[in-house]
Amino acid sequence: LNVLDHWSHLAFLVGFFVYMRTRHAFEARFKGTESLERRVDRVELVTLVAVSLGAGVLPLLFLFSPWLAFADVSLPLWCEVLGAASMLAGLWLFWRSHADLGRQWSVTLELRKDHQLVTRGVYRRVRHPMYTAILLVGAAQGLMLHNALAGWSGMATLSVLIALRLPKEEAMLVDQFGQDYRDYTARTGRLLPRLGGGQ
Ligand code: SAH
């Protein structure tokens, strides 16, 4: 089994498990939060399915079956170590952004009943820290799995999802919060802290 061939495969699997647990814990905590508005189109649904394949099914298929062997590659130790660091940073940021976003969180684009604009914690300087976290975990997948297809399918599908979603998400938040969200935009960066920014 591929999963036992390299320490980085096992470490990725543990990280993947922690990632899923974190999400489920917050999903359970805010279960039943009412939605006021949902903006989900066909593009969004197709890209969500692509992401579950690229960042879920393919890596697991690679780890537990021989079927993706045609795309095997050999990675140097520094790649695996960099990947593990990216995984740890991503998991921490994923957890913190869930904690700070609280009941405002949703899988797709939604506004909750009594939706509050969050600008604190990891949202203070970055508008989309959860997407940054997901991309860090996606990079870890590529750097830790010794397979080009199962490794980079996560990053590829996630980048498309996030690139298509960001403008729609920000438009929705401007519709809802108006000038407050524009001011927040002016002092923050999308995925990384704004250079020279801050109040
Ligand atoms: N894009 C954010 C949140 C992802 S969850 C991030 O990457 O951290 C998606 C939902 O979060 C969206 O439906 C939107 O309603 C909500 N959201 C995004 N930014 C928000 C903010 N600053 N305050 C409150 N809700 C926000």
CSV table of C-alpha atoms and ligand atoms in Angstrom, one decimal, residues 23 97 101 104-112 115-119 123 127-132 165-166 169 172-173 177 181 184 191, ligand 1:
chain,number,residue,atom,x,y,z
A,23,ARG,CA,-14.8,20.9,9.7
A,97,SER,CA,-10.8,30.9,10.7
A,101,LEU,CA,-16.1,33.1,11.5
A,104,GLN,CA,-21.3,33.0,9.7
A,105,TRP,CA,-19.7,29.9,8.0
A,106,SER,CA,-21.2,27.9,5.1
A,107,VAL,CA,-19.9,25.5,2.4
A,108,THR,CA,-21.4,27.6,-0.4
A,109,LEU,CA,-22.2,31.3,-0.6
A,110,GLU,CA,-24.8,32.1,2.0
A,111,LEU,CA,-25.9,34.8,4.3
A,112,ARG,CA,-27.2,33.6,7.7
A,115,HIS,CA,-25.2,37.6,9.7
A,116,GLN,CA,-22.5,39.7,11.3
A,117,LEU,CA,-19.4,41.0,9.4
A,118,VAL,CA,-16.4,39.4,11.0
A,119,THR,CA,-13.2,41.6,11.0
A,123,TYR,CA,-9.9,38.2,9.6
A,127,ARG,CA,-10.5,38.8,4.0
A,128,HIS,CA,-10.3,35.0,3.1
A,129,PRO,CA,-8.1,33.3,5.6
A,130,MET,CA,-10.1,30.0,5.3
A,131,TYR,CA,-9.3,29.9,1.5
A,132,THR,CA,-5.6,30.6,2.3
A,165,ARG,CA,-16.0,32.3,-6.1
A,166,LEU,CA,-14.0,35.2,-4.7
A,169,GLU,CA,-18.5,36.3,-2.5
A,172,MET,CA,-22.6,39.4,-2.0
A,173,LEU,CA,-20.9,40.9,1.1
A,177,PHE,CA,-22.7,45.3,4.3
A,181,TYR,CA,-17.3,45.9,3.7
A,184,TYR,CA,-12.7,46.5,5.4
A,191,LEU,CA,-5.5,35.8,0.7
B,1,SAH,N1,-14.1,33.5,2.3
B,1,SAH,C1,-14.0,33.4,3.8
B,1,SAH,C2,-15.1,32.6,4.4
B,1,SAH,C3,-15.4,31.2,3.8
B,1,SAH,S1,-17.0,30.5,4.3
B,1,SAH,C4,-12.6,32.8,4.1
B,1,SAH,O1,-12.0,32.3,3.2
B,1,SAH,O2,-12.2,32.9,5.3
B,1,SAH,C5,-18.1,31.3,3.2
B,1,SAH,C6,-19.1,32.2,3.8
B,1,SAH,O3,-18.5,33.1,4.7
B,1,SAH,C7,-19.7,33.1,2.7
B,1,SAH,O4,-21.0,32.6,2.4
B,1,SAH,C8,-19.9,34.5,3.4
B,1,SAH,O5,-21.3,34.7,3.8
B,1,SAH,C9,-19.1,34.4,4.7
B,1,SAH,N2,-18.1,35.4,4.9
B,1,SAH,C10,-17.0,35.6,4.2
B,1,SAH,N3,-16.3,36.7,4.7
B,1,SAH,C11,-17.0,37.1,5.8
B,1,SAH,C12,-16.8,38.1,6.8
B,1,SAH,N4,-15.7,38.9,6.7
B,1,SAH,N5,-17.7,38.3,7.7
B,1,SAH,C13,-18.8,37.5,7.8
B,1,SAH,N6,-19.1,36.5,6.9
B,1,SAH,C14,-18.2,36.3,5.9
